[in-house]
Amino acid sequence: MLSASDGVILVVVTLIVAKWGVQLGLEWLNRRHVVAHSDRVPAGLEAVMDEETYRRSVDYTLAKGRLRQWGITLDVAVLLAVLFSGVLPWGFRTALGAWGESVWSMAGFLVITMIAIGLPSWPLDWYEQFHLEQRFGFNKTTPRVWVLDRVKSLLLSVVLGLPLFALILAVVNWAGAAWWLWAWVCVLVVQFILFLLAPVLILPLFNRFDPLPEGSLRERLLRLAERTGFQAKGIQVMDGSKRSKHSNAFFTGIGRFRKIVLFDTLIEALQESELEAVLAHEIGHYKKRHVTKMMLVSAILLLVGLYLVAWLSKQAWFYAAFGFQTESVAPALLLVGLLGGVISFWLGPLLNSLSRRHEYQADAYAKAVIGESAPLVQALRKLNEQNLSNLTPHPFYSRFYYSHPTLQEREQALTAAT
Ligand SMILES: [Zn+2]
C-alpha cells in the first residue's frame, strides 16, 4: 500500500517526467520539420531571405534546439535533485537555526534557495551568449557586461524578494485562514508599484535611454501618436546593441508618464515608414487593452497559486513527502514556486493562443491606422531575416512556445481582404 506521501512523490515525479518527455518530443518534431524544409526557401517567402540567409537560419534554429535540449534536461535534473535530496529541509532548519524563526529569516531562506537553484544554468547561458549567439553574429555582450548583469539581477532579487516574501509571511501571521486573499492583494499592489517605478528605478540599471533626436522620424512618430490619441511623454532610444543585435520596441509607464522605447538596433534596421508601422502595432496593443488583459490572467493564476500554497501548507502528507516538519507556510511557498512550472507548462498553448489573437488584432489596428499593410509586412520580413527566425516551425512546437504567429501567418492575415 502506498502512503499519502509516496503518492505525492509519485504524482510529482510523473508530472516532471511528463513535461520533460513532451519538451524533448517537441524539440525532436521541430528539428525534423525544419530539416525536412531545409533544402530551399519555403514557397511565398523568397522575398524574405535569400538561399544563403535561409541556410543560416536553419543552422541557427538547429543549434539553438540542441542547446535547449541540454537546458531542459539540466533543469529536470536540478529540480529532482533539489526536491528529493533533502537539501531543502536541511537549508530550512539551518536558516532558522542561524537567524531565528522570524519572517525575515524565512524570507532569507526563500531568496537564497531561489537564487541557488538558478546558478546551475549559468554555464549554459554563458555558452549560449559567447559561443552560439557569437557564431551567428548576434552577440554584442562583453564578459564584463554579462557578469555585471548577473550581479545586478542577484542584488535586485534580494532587494525586492526579501521584503516581498517577508510581507507575505507577515500577512499569514496576521490574517489567519484567508491570508492567501490578503497576500494576493498585497502582491498585486507591489507589482503595480514596480510597474510604475521600473522605468525610473530598474531599467536604467541595465540600459541607457536617450531621447530620440529631433528630425523627420521623431516628427513622424509623434504625429502617429497624436493621430491615434496615444498619450506619451516622449520617445526614447534604448542601447539594445550593448548586448545583442536582436531588436524590439515597447512602451513603459502609464498615463502621461508613458514613454515609447525603441531599440537602437530597430532604428538601424528599419526605414521610417516601417518604424511607424511597428509603433502603430504597439499602439494597437494599448488600444485593445492587451496589457491589462494579460495582467488580469496572471493575477488569476497568482490567486490560484496562493490558494494552493495555503491549502498544501495544511497537509501533513505534502510536507512529509519533501521532508519538512513545520507549521510554516514558507516551504509550501517554495515548493509551489518550484513545481508551478510543471503545471503551467500545459497552459502554454492556451496562453499563447490568447497572445496570438492579440498580435493579429494589433496588426489589423496598424494596417487600419497606416492605411495599408505594406510597411508592416516589410518590417516583419526584415526583422525575421535579421533575427534568422525559424520560418518553418512544427505546428505543435509553435502552439506550445510561440507567443506570436509565424511570419507566414501574419502576412496572410495582413494581406487578406478585410
Ligand atoms: Zn505585438
PDB file of N, CA and C and ligand atoms in Angstrom, residues 278 281-282 285 290 355 358-360 362-363 404 410, ligand 1:
ATOM      1  N   VAL A 278       5.552  49.656 -37.000  1.00  0.00           N
ATOM      2  CA  VAL A 278       5.825  48.897 -35.770  1.00  0.00           C
ATOM      3  C   VAL A 278       5.221  49.617 -34.562  1.00  0.00           C
ATOM      4  N   HIS A 281       1.554  49.153 -34.454  1.00  0.00           N
ATOM      5  CA  HIS A 281       1.237  47.831 -33.900  1.00  0.00           C
ATOM      6  C   HIS A 281       1.267  47.884 -32.359  1.00  0.00           C
ATOM      7  N   GLU A 282       2.307  48.516 -31.814  1.00  0.00           N
ATOM      8  CA  GLU A 282       2.406  48.612 -30.345  1.00  0.00           C
ATOM      9  C   GLU A 282       1.246  49.429 -29.775  1.00  0.00           C
ATOM     10  N   HIS A 285      -1.770  47.325 -29.421  1.00  0.00           N
ATOM     11  CA  HIS A 285      -1.822  46.547 -28.177  1.00  0.00           C
ATOM     12  C   HIS A 285      -2.432  47.382 -27.053  1.00  0.00           C
ATOM     13  N   HIS A 290      -4.567  45.038 -24.369  1.00  0.00           N
ATOM     14  CA  HIS A 290      -3.956  43.707 -24.262  1.00  0.00           C
ATOM     15  C   HIS A 290      -3.111  43.553 -23.004  1.00  0.00           C
ATOM     16  N   SER A 355      -2.375  35.222 -26.708  1.00  0.00           N
ATOM     17  CA  SER A 355      -1.376  36.202 -27.130  1.00  0.00           C
ATOM     18  C   SER A 355      -1.356  36.366 -28.653  1.00  0.00           C
ATOM     19  N   HIS A 358      -4.066  38.529 -29.791  1.00  0.00           N
ATOM     20  CA  HIS A 358      -3.706  39.930 -29.580  1.00  0.00           C
ATOM     21  C   HIS A 358      -2.791  40.443 -30.691  1.00  0.00           C
ATOM     22  N   GLU A 359      -1.853  39.607 -31.131  1.00  0.00           N
ATOM     23  CA  GLU A 359      -0.934  40.037 -32.195  1.00  0.00           C
ATOM     24  C   GLU A 359      -1.698  40.314 -33.483  1.00  0.00           C
ATOM     25  N   TYR A 360      -2.633  39.422 -33.826  1.00  0.00           N
ATOM     26  CA  TYR A 360      -3.428  39.650 -35.036  1.00  0.00           C
ATOM     27  C   TYR A 360      -4.214  40.952 -34.919  1.00  0.00           C
ATOM     28  N   ALA A 362      -3.479  43.590 -33.097  1.00  0.00           N
ATOM     29  CA  ALA A 362      -2.570  44.744 -33.170  1.00  0.00           C
ATOM     30  C   ALA A 362      -2.114  44.976 -34.613  1.00  0.00           C
ATOM     31  N   ASP A 363      -1.874  43.882 -35.346  1.00  0.00           N
ATOM     32  CA  ASP A 363      -1.516  44.012 -36.764  1.00  0.00           C
ATOM     33  C   ASP A 363      -2.655  44.685 -37.535  1.00  0.00           C
ATOM     34  N   HIS A 404       3.848  34.646 -30.665  1.00  0.00           N
ATOM     35  CA  HIS A 404       3.487  35.381 -31.876  1.00  0.00           C
ATOM     36  C   HIS A 404       3.196  34.391 -33.002  1.00  0.00           C
ATOM     37  N   ARG A 410       1.100  35.810 -40.199  1.00  0.00           N
ATOM     38  CA  ARG A 410       0.800  37.243 -40.051  1.00  0.00           C
ATOM     39  C   ARG A 410       0.632  37.896 -41.417  1.00  0.00           C
TER      40      ARG A 410
HETATM   41 ZN    ZN B   1       2.825  42.627 -30.750  1.00  0.00          ZN
END
